[in-house]
Amino acid sequence: MSAPAIGPAFSTLDAAIAVLSLVVTVWIGLRVKRYVGTIEDYLVASRGMGLYVGAASLLSTEVGIITYMYQAQFGFVAGFSAFAVGLITLAVCLLVGRTGFVITRLREMEILTVPQYFEKRYGRSVRVLAGVLMAFGGSLNLGIFPIIEARFLAVVTGIPARYVGWTMAALLLIALAYTAIGGMVSLIVTNYVQYVFLAAGTVIVTLVCLREVGWGGMVAAVESHGGGQGFDPIADLGVGFIFWQVLLWIALMTVWQSVAMRTFSTRDAAVGKRMFTLTGFLFLGRAILPMAWGIAALAFFWGRATPAVVPPAPTPIARIAQVDARLALTFSRDLDEGRLERALPQVELLDRLARAEEPRSPEAARFVEKASERRGEIGLLAMPWMLAATLPSGLLGLMLAGMLAASISTYAGYFLGWSAIIAQDIVGPLLSRGAPVVSGAEGGLVSEPAVPPGSFALPSPGLSNRAQLRLTQVTIVALTLFIMVWSLVYHLPGPAFFYLQVTANLFMAPTLVAVVGGLYWRRASAAGAAFAFVLGALTSLAYLVPSLRVGVATAGNLSWALAVGGFVAGSVLVPSRPVTGGAEKRP
């Protein structure tokens, strides 16, 4: 007989702690409005960010409730093999920090957004194309944050399901309030405060996991219920997936807009390099700790479970169908009530029976896929349900304060990053009348006569400073409305971890290829950059359409292959030429 439904012990004290943390964050964020006077203040905080503030700001922006949930889900379904992604992240951060690969050159140019570099190197059309794809992919990436995070809050606080949408809207509005007003200055100041709450929440959850199941219990759960997987990342995840992760994390640490804006905000390139070296170990914890929470949740609920009974039926396929029908009757209710110990054995039984018949029955493959989807759904909610069942009053509030701090800082950072792209690199250049800037035949730069040698123009020539600020703020509001709608209508084609990485890959592969090619290859041309962006986005877009059944590793690696191939072919076949009409080639 299964355990009773889990009821969150969320108390008035917990609510007071969580609300107080939000009030402090918003108050501080609004207080710094007076320090914002120009677009450079707004987007890169006048390039005055130091090492420790920068590291705290970078980590806070890249950790949210959704980060904890998708990493925990990945740990739940992949076991200890998921840790490989955290180790890759650490290695990439140390590489970038030690060598300054890409980030040093971009910081020294004093640009405000990554696509701004494309205009100086390839021309305005490439800047706008890159901006469109980056804004599109970034908005899709951000689009599932609210509904997943609202589900977390509904679980740990006991908010009724009918109020999940309002919870989502409240989270977005809080982040919108001070981001639209204070920009990067608000982010840097509030991120430092949020980092304190974030660290406290992370420590609390980790200690709870160790207390409830222990390391031995986690290992035993993966051994018993991982289907022979969970310990060998090469065998479990595949060489292709791991190779894609290396490429993707190099791009994320160099040209992902919210990360790049932290680089652009540092005092100088040397501080930027040291920031990545320091942050690498923090990013390792960002990955491995939530993955361990997911494994702990697996052990916790299996410890409360009883084996599922195989139903009597005349044929193996009929037995499989009966298990699936039995699951269909109770699965959603079990998720909503936290009875995961009842759902897990049924899903495991369905998977085991279907895999035994899969080689002989194509019909069984459909049930294997359904079992995998249901295991992923359980994995997404297992960690919050475990916390709701184990954290006492007071600690639950502190944990939630840390989670909310992480979430608000992520929304704020992403709002600023993607709105800057939309306003500064799409709308601004299309509205402005300034002459474009393109690459020369030898890979050199062609500049407007009014731009001093060696410097970069404002991102939107022809628009006043005030107009650029207002345009960015309006874009933040529009972006908020979009993701509220998208998170309610889109159905994920697989684990949230894969969706988030593929939507990032949609523009990360061509962006890094075009940046590296422009910085280090003199023959790089505008046509090559355009081909890279168009071709590199195709397979990632294909993954987002479930009916096409494109695998995540296939989509990721093909994006990189097509981006590199298109960039090289386009640059060789269509070299850049000097522009006419008044612009002169810079020596």
PDB file of N, CA and C in Angstrom, residues 218-292:
ATOM      1  N   MET A 218      21.923   6.601  -2.579  1.00  0.00           N
ATOM      2  CA  MET A 218      21.872   7.120  -3.943  1.00  0.00           C
ATOM      3  C   MET A 218      22.514   6.135  -4.919  1.00  0.00           C
ATOM      4  N   VAL A 219      23.668   5.594  -4.538  1.00  0.00           N
ATOM      5  CA  VAL A 219      24.346   4.623  -5.393  1.00  0.00           C
ATOM      6  C   VAL A 219      23.478   3.380  -5.577  1.00  0.00           C
ATOM      7  N   ALA A 220      22.895   2.899  -4.491  1.00  0.00           N
ATOM      8  CA  ALA A 220      22.056   1.704  -4.558  1.00  0.00           C
ATOM      9  C   ALA A 220      20.832   1.929  -5.450  1.00  0.00           C
ATOM     10  N   ALA A 221      20.248   3.121  -5.396  1.00  0.00           N
ATOM     11  CA  ALA A 221      19.066   3.409  -6.215  1.00  0.00           C
ATOM     12  C   ALA A 221      19.408   3.378  -7.699  1.00  0.00           C
ATOM     13  N   VAL A 222      20.544   3.951  -8.064  1.00  0.00           N
ATOM     14  CA  VAL A 222      20.949   3.944  -9.476  1.00  0.00           C
ATOM     15  C   VAL A 222      21.267   2.518  -9.917  1.00  0.00           C
ATOM     16  N   GLU A 223      21.943   1.756  -9.069  1.00  0.00           N
ATOM     17  CA  GLU A 223      22.265   0.373  -9.410  1.00  0.00           C
ATOM     18  C   GLU A 223      21.010  -0.479  -9.603  1.00  0.00           C
ATOM     19  N   SER A 224      20.024  -0.278  -8.742  1.00  0.00           N
ATOM     20  CA  SER A 224      18.828  -1.120  -8.759  1.00  0.00           C
ATOM     21  C   SER A 224      17.803  -0.692  -9.800  1.00  0.00           C
ATOM     22  N   HIS A 225      17.714   0.595 -10.072  1.00  0.00           N
ATOM     23  CA  HIS A 225      16.615   1.090 -10.900  1.00  0.00           C
ATOM     24  C   HIS A 225      17.092   1.879 -12.117  1.00  0.00           C
ATOM     25  N   GLY A 226      18.378   1.808 -12.418  1.00  0.00           N
ATOM     26  CA  GLY A 226      18.895   2.521 -13.584  1.00  0.00           C
ATOM     27  C   GLY A 226      18.914   1.691 -14.845  1.00  0.00           C
ATOM     28  N   GLY A 227      18.423   0.470 -14.776  1.00  0.00           N
ATOM     29  CA  GLY A 227      18.404  -0.372 -15.971  1.00  0.00           C
ATOM     30  C   GLY A 227      19.789  -0.695 -16.491  1.00  0.00           C
ATOM     31  N   GLY A 228      20.761  -0.820 -15.577  1.00  0.00           N
ATOM     32  CA  GLY A 228      22.123  -1.120 -16.011  1.00  0.00           C
ATOM     33  C   GLY A 228      22.897   0.107 -16.464  1.00  0.00           C
ATOM     34  N   GLN A 229      22.311   1.285 -16.294  1.00  0.00           N
ATOM     35  CA  GLN A 229      22.965   2.518 -16.690  1.00  0.00           C
ATOM     36  C   GLN A 229      23.133   3.420 -15.477  1.00  0.00           C
ATOM     37  N   GLY A 230      23.843   4.549 -15.696  1.00  0.00           N
ATOM     38  CA  GLY A 230      23.954   5.536 -14.623  1.00  0.00           C
ATOM     39  C   GLY A 230      25.344   5.747 -14.094  1.00  0.00           C
ATOM     40  N   PHE A 231      26.331   5.000 -14.613  1.00  0.00           N
ATOM     41  CA  PHE A 231      27.687   5.134 -14.089  1.00  0.00           C
ATOM     42  C   PHE A 231      28.735   5.398 -15.173  1.00  0.00           C
ATOM     43  N   ASP A 232      28.441   5.085 -16.409  1.00  0.00           N
ATOM     44  CA  ASP A 232      29.402   5.229 -17.512  1.00  0.00           C
ATOM     45  C   ASP A 232      28.864   6.243 -18.515  1.00  0.00           C
ATOM     46  N   PRO A 233      29.322   7.503 -18.466  1.00  0.00           N
ATOM     47  CA  PRO A 233      28.758   8.524 -19.358  1.00  0.00           C
ATOM     48  C   PRO A 233      28.995   8.235 -20.835  1.00  0.00           C
ATOM     49  N   ILE A 234      30.105   7.577 -21.173  1.00  0.00           N
ATOM     50  CA  ILE A 234      30.364   7.270 -22.577  1.00  0.00           C
ATOM     51  C   ILE A 234      29.304   6.304 -23.102  1.00  0.00           C
ATOM     52  N   ALA A 235      29.040   5.251 -22.315  1.00  0.00           N
ATOM     53  CA  ALA A 235      28.050   4.263 -22.739  1.00  0.00           C
ATOM     54  C   ALA A 235      26.623   4.802 -22.636  1.00  0.00           C
ATOM     55  N   ASP A 236      26.349   5.559 -21.574  1.00  0.00           N
ATOM     56  CA  ASP A 236      24.979   6.010 -21.320  1.00  0.00           C
ATOM     57  C   ASP A 236      24.567   7.193 -22.193  1.00  0.00           C
ATOM     58  N   LEU A 237      25.454   8.153 -22.341  1.00  0.00           N
ATOM     59  CA  LEU A 237      25.117   9.382 -23.064  1.00  0.00           C
ATOM     60  C   LEU A 237      25.595   9.368 -24.506  1.00  0.00           C
ATOM     61  N   GLY A 238      26.675   8.662 -24.760  1.00  0.00           N
ATOM     62  CA  GLY A 238      27.205   8.587 -26.119  1.00  0.00           C
ATOM     63  C   GLY A 238      28.298   9.605 -26.369  1.00  0.00           C
ATOM     64  N   VAL A 239      29.256   9.207 -27.214  1.00  0.00           N
ATOM     65  CA  VAL A 239      30.370  10.100 -27.549  1.00  0.00           C
ATOM     66  C   VAL A 239      29.863  11.357 -28.257  1.00  0.00           C
ATOM     67  N   GLY A 240      28.855  11.181 -29.118  1.00  0.00           N
ATOM     68  CA  GLY A 240      28.324  12.332 -29.844  1.00  0.00           C
ATOM     69  C   GLY A 240      27.740  13.380 -28.920  1.00  0.00           C
ATOM     70  N   PHE A 241      26.999  12.941 -27.910  1.00  0.00           N
ATOM     71  CA  PHE A 241      26.409  13.873 -26.958  1.00  0.00           C
ATOM     72  C   PHE A 241      27.490  14.612 -26.177  1.00  0.00           C
ATOM     73  N   ILE A 242      28.500  13.884 -25.720  1.00  0.00           N
ATOM     74  CA  ILE A 242      29.571  14.500 -24.933  1.00  0.00           C
ATOM     75  C   ILE A 242      30.358  15.493 -25.784  1.00  0.00           C
ATOM     76  N   PHE A 243      30.642  15.143 -27.029  1.00  0.00           N
ATOM     77  CA  PHE A 243      31.358  16.061 -27.916  1.00  0.00           C
ATOM     78  C   PHE A 243      30.546  17.330 -28.136  1.00  0.00           C
ATOM     79  N   TRP A 244      29.244  17.172 -28.319  1.00  0.00           N
ATOM     80  CA  TRP A 244      28.379  18.341 -28.497  1.00  0.00           C
ATOM     81  C   TRP A 244      28.396  19.218 -27.258  1.00  0.00           C
ATOM     82  N   GLN A 245      28.405  18.613 -26.071  1.00  0.00           N
ATOM     83  CA  GLN A 245      28.431  19.388 -24.839  1.00  0.00           C
ATOM     84  C   GLN A 245      29.694  20.239 -24.731  1.00  0.00           C
ATOM     85  N   VAL A 246      30.823  19.692 -25.164  1.00  0.00           N
ATOM     86  CA  VAL A 246      32.070  20.462 -25.135  1.00  0.00           C
ATOM     87  C   VAL A 246      31.939  21.701 -26.025  1.00  0.00           C
ATOM     88  N   LEU A 247      31.462  21.509 -27.255  1.00  0.00           N
ATOM     89  CA  LEU A 247      31.305  22.633 -28.179  1.00  0.00           C
ATOM     90  C   LEU A 247      30.300  23.655 -27.641  1.00  0.00           C
ATOM     91  N   LEU A 248      29.180  23.147 -27.137  1.00  0.00           N
ATOM     92  CA  LEU A 248      28.128  24.049 -26.669  1.00  0.00           C
ATOM     93  C   LEU A 248      28.590  24.876 -25.482  1.00  0.00           C
ATOM     94  N   TRP A 249      29.316  24.274 -24.546  1.00  0.00           N
ATOM     95  CA  TRP A 249      29.744  25.026 -23.374  1.00  0.00           C
ATOM     96  C   TRP A 249      30.845  26.030 -23.704  1.00  0.00           C
ATOM     97  N   ILE A 250      31.649  25.749 -24.703  1.00  0.00           N
ATOM     98  CA  ILE A 250      32.604  26.773 -25.150  1.00  0.00           C
ATOM     99  C   ILE A 250      31.840  27.990 -25.664  1.00  0.00           C
ATOM    100  N   ALA A 251      30.773  27.725 -26.425  1.00  0.00           N
ATOM    101  CA  ALA A 251      29.961  28.834 -26.934  1.00  0.00           C
ATOM    102  C   ALA A 251      29.238  29.555 -25.805  1.00  0.00           C
ATOM    103  N   LEU A 252      28.680  28.806 -24.866  1.00  0.00           N
ATOM    104  CA  LEU A 252      27.931  29.423 -23.772  1.00  0.00           C
ATOM    105  C   LEU A 252      28.821  30.315 -22.907  1.00  0.00           C
ATOM    106  N   MET A 253      30.060  29.936 -22.724  1.00  0.00           N
ATOM    107  CA  MET A 253      30.960  30.713 -21.870  1.00  0.00           C
ATOM    108  C   MET A 253      31.636  31.877 -22.603  1.00  0.00           C
ATOM    109  N   THR A 254      31.411  31.996 -23.888  1.00  0.00           N
ATOM    110  CA  THR A 254      32.077  33.070 -24.633  1.00  0.00           C
ATOM    111  C   THR A 254      31.098  34.023 -25.318  1.00  0.00           C
ATOM    112  N   VAL A 255      30.033  33.493 -25.941  1.00  0.00           N
ATOM    113  CA  VAL A 255      29.166  34.362 -26.740  1.00  0.00           C
ATOM    114  C   VAL A 255      27.692  34.266 -26.365  1.00  0.00           C
ATOM    115  N   TRP A 256      27.327  33.513 -25.325  1.00  0.00           N
ATOM    116  CA  TRP A 256      25.957  33.550 -24.802  1.00  0.00           C
ATOM    117  C   TRP A 256      25.728  34.943 -24.234  1.00  0.00           C
ATOM    118  N   GLN A 257      24.666  35.616 -24.637  1.00  0.00           N
ATOM    119  CA  GLN A 257      24.551  37.049 -24.400  1.00  0.00           C
ATOM    120  C   GLN A 257      24.601  37.427 -22.928  1.00  0.00           C
ATOM    121  N   SER A 258      23.869  36.708 -22.068  1.00  0.00           N
ATOM    122  CA  SER A 258      23.865  37.087 -20.658  1.00  0.00           C
ATOM    123  C   SER A 258      25.237  36.888 -20.016  1.00  0.00           C
ATOM    124  N   VAL A 259      25.997  35.901 -20.483  1.00  0.00           N
ATOM    125  CA  VAL A 259      27.367  35.706 -19.990  1.00  0.00           C
ATOM    126  C   VAL A 259      28.299  36.750 -20.587  1.00  0.00           C
ATOM    127  N   ALA A 260      28.169  36.978 -21.892  1.00  0.00           N
ATOM    128  CA  ALA A 260      29.034  37.957 -22.561  1.00  0.00           C
ATOM    129  C   ALA A 260      28.857  39.348 -21.967  1.00  0.00           C
ATOM    130  N   MET A 261      27.642  39.700 -21.567  1.00  0.00           N
ATOM    131  CA  MET A 261      27.422  41.022 -20.991  1.00  0.00           C
ATOM    132  C   MET A 261      28.169  41.192 -19.680  1.00  0.00           C
ATOM    133  N   ARG A 262      28.369  40.084 -18.930  1.00  0.00           N
ATOM    134  CA  ARG A 262      29.195  40.174 -17.723  1.00  0.00           C
ATOM    135  C   ARG A 262      30.647  40.441 -18.104  1.00  0.00           C
ATOM    136  N   THR A 263      31.109  39.807 -19.157  1.00  0.00           N
ATOM    137  CA  THR A 263      32.469  40.060 -19.642  1.00  0.00           C
ATOM    138  C   THR A 263      32.618  41.516 -20.069  1.00  0.00           C
ATOM    139  N   PHE A 264      31.628  42.027 -20.810  1.00  0.00           N
ATOM    140  CA  PHE A 264      31.687  43.405 -21.290  1.00  0.00           C
ATOM    141  C   PHE A 264      31.613  44.411 -20.142  1.00  0.00           C
ATOM    142  N   SER A 265      31.072  43.977 -18.981  1.00  0.00           N
ATOM    143  CA  SER A 265      30.891  44.889 -17.851  1.00  0.00           C
ATOM    144  C   SER A 265      32.104  44.945 -16.930  1.00  0.00           C
ATOM    145  N   THR A 266      33.073  44.059 -17.109  1.00  0.00           N
ATOM    146  CA  THR A 266      34.244  44.051 -16.235  1.00  0.00           C
ATOM    147  C   THR A 266      35.139  45.254 -16.493  1.00  0.00           C
ATOM    148  N   ARG A 267      36.004  45.550 -15.501  1.00  0.00           N
ATOM    149  CA  ARG A 267      36.894  46.710 -15.626  1.00  0.00           C
ATOM    150  C   ARG A 267      37.826  46.590 -16.831  1.00  0.00           C
ATOM    151  N   ASP A 268      38.321  45.380 -17.076  1.00  0.00           N
ATOM    152  CA  ASP A 268      39.207  45.147 -18.207  1.00  0.00           C
ATOM    153  C   ASP A 268      39.205  43.665 -18.532  1.00  0.00           C
ATOM    154  N   ALA A 269      39.919  43.291 -19.597  1.00  0.00           N
ATOM    155  CA  ALA A 269      39.935  41.900 -20.039  1.00  0.00           C
ATOM    156  C   ALA A 269      40.561  40.978 -19.005  1.00  0.00           C
ATOM    157  N   ALA A 270      41.553  41.461 -18.259  1.00  0.00           N
ATOM    158  CA  ALA A 270      42.209  40.624 -17.250  1.00  0.00           C
ATOM    159  C   ALA A 270      41.225  40.211 -16.159  1.00  0.00           C
ATOM    160  N   VAL A 271      40.375  41.135 -15.715  1.00  0.00           N
ATOM    161  CA  VAL A 271      39.358  40.802 -14.714  1.00  0.00           C
ATOM    162  C   VAL A 271      38.389  39.775 -15.282  1.00  0.00           C
ATOM    163  N   GLY A 272      38.043  39.922 -16.559  1.00  0.00           N
ATOM    164  CA  GLY A 272      37.150  38.962 -17.195  1.00  0.00           C
ATOM    165  C   GLY A 272      37.720  37.560 -17.177  1.00  0.00           C
ATOM    166  N   LYS A 273      38.986  37.401 -17.488  1.00  0.00           N
ATOM    167  CA  LYS A 273      39.629  36.082 -17.470  1.00  0.00           C
ATOM    168  C   LYS A 273      39.620  35.483 -16.071  1.00  0.00           C
ATOM    169  N   ARG A 274      39.971  36.266 -15.076  1.00  0.00           N
ATOM    170  CA  ARG A 274      39.991  35.762 -13.700  1.00  0.00           C
ATOM    171  C   ARG A 274      38.585  35.405 -13.227  1.00  0.00           C
ATOM    172  N   MET A 275      37.586  36.136 -13.714  1.00  0.00           N
ATOM    173  CA  MET A 275      36.206  35.852 -13.340  1.00  0.00           C
ATOM    174  C   MET A 275      35.810  34.446 -13.787  1.00  0.00           C
ATOM    175  N   PHE A 276      36.192  34.055 -14.997  1.00  0.00           N
ATOM    176  CA  PHE A 276      35.842  32.728 -15.484  1.00  0.00           C
ATOM    177  C   PHE A 276      36.608  31.642 -14.748  1.00  0.00           C
ATOM    178  N   THR A 277      37.861  31.903 -14.404  1.00  0.00           N
ATOM    179  CA  THR A 277      38.626  30.915 -13.640  1.00  0.00           C
ATOM    180  C   THR A 277      37.968  30.647 -12.294  1.00  0.00           C
ATOM    181  N   LEU A 278      37.548  31.719 -11.607  1.00  0.00           N
ATOM    182  CA  LEU A 278      36.894  31.574 -10.319  1.00  0.00           C
ATOM    183  C   LEU A 278      35.525  30.934 -10.457  1.00  0.00           C
ATOM    184  N   THR A 279      34.782  31.330 -11.475  1.00  0.00           N
ATOM    185  CA  THR A 279      33.408  30.870 -11.625  1.00  0.00           C
ATOM    186  C   THR A 279      33.336  29.412 -12.057  1.00  0.00           C
ATOM    187  N   GLY A 280      34.414  28.885 -12.654  1.00  0.00           N
ATOM    188  CA  GLY A 280      34.391  27.508 -13.131  1.00  0.00           C
ATOM    189  C   GLY A 280      34.009  26.512 -12.054  1.00  0.00           C
ATOM    190  N   PHE A 281      34.563  26.677 -10.851  1.00  0.00           N
ATOM    191  CA  PHE A 281      34.253  25.747  -9.770  1.00  0.00           C
ATOM    192  C   PHE A 281      32.832  25.953  -9.258  1.00  0.00           C
ATOM    193  N   LEU A 282      32.347  27.195  -9.323  1.00  0.00           N
ATOM    194  CA  LEU A 282      30.962  27.457  -8.950  1.00  0.00           C
ATOM    195  C   LEU A 282      30.002  26.813  -9.954  1.00  0.00           C
ATOM    196  N   PHE A 283      30.363  26.860 -11.234  1.00  0.00           N
ATOM    197  CA  PHE A 283      29.534  26.228 -12.262  1.00  0.00           C
ATOM    198  C   PHE A 283      29.558  24.709 -12.139  1.00  0.00           C
ATOM    199  N   LEU A 284      30.664  24.152 -11.656  1.00  0.00           N
ATOM    200  CA  LEU A 284      30.705  22.715 -11.401  1.00  0.00           C
ATOM    201  C   LEU A 284      29.649  22.345 -10.361  1.00  0.00           C
ATOM    202  N   GLY A 285      29.588  23.112  -9.275  1.00  0.00           N
ATOM    203  CA  GLY A 285      28.559  22.870  -8.266  1.00  0.00           C
ATOM    204  C   GLY A 285      27.168  23.121  -8.800  1.00  0.00           C
ATOM    205  N   ARG A 286      27.018  24.117  -9.684  1.00  0.00           N
ATOM    206  CA  ARG A 286      25.723  24.430 -10.298  1.00  0.00           C
ATOM    207  C   ARG A 286      25.155  23.215 -11.017  1.00  0.00           C
ATOM    208  N   ALA A 287      26.018  22.395 -11.575  1.00  0.00           N
ATOM    209  CA  ALA A 287      25.555  21.212 -12.300  1.00  0.00           C
ATOM    210  C   ALA A 287      25.439  19.995 -11.393  1.00  0.00           C
ATOM    211  N   ILE A 288      26.519  19.670 -10.676  1.00  0.00           N
ATOM    212  CA  ILE A 288      26.582  18.390  -9.970  1.00  0.00           C
ATOM    213  C   ILE A 288      25.648  18.341  -8.759  1.00  0.00           C
ATOM    214  N   LEU A 289      25.551  19.421  -8.007  1.00  0.00           N
ATOM    215  CA  LEU A 289      24.702  19.385  -6.817  1.00  0.00           C
ATOM    216  C   LEU A 289      23.229  19.135  -7.156  1.00  0.00           C
ATOM    217  N   PRO A 290      22.620  19.887  -8.085  1.00  0.00           N
ATOM    218  CA  PRO A 290      21.218  19.566  -8.419  1.00  0.00           C
ATOM    219  C   PRO A 290      21.058  18.176  -9.031  1.00  0.00           C
ATOM    220  N   MET A 291      22.051  17.717  -9.808  1.00  0.00           N
ATOM    221  CA  MET A 291      21.968  16.357 -10.338  1.00  0.00           C
ATOM    222  C   MET A 291      21.944  15.342  -9.199  1.00  0.00           C
ATOM    223  N   ALA A 292      22.755  15.595  -8.177  1.00  0.00           N
ATOM    224  CA  ALA A 292      22.754  14.715  -7.001  1.00  0.00           C
ATOM    225  C   ALA A 292      21.410  14.774  -6.281  1.00  0.00           C
TER     226      ALA A 292
END
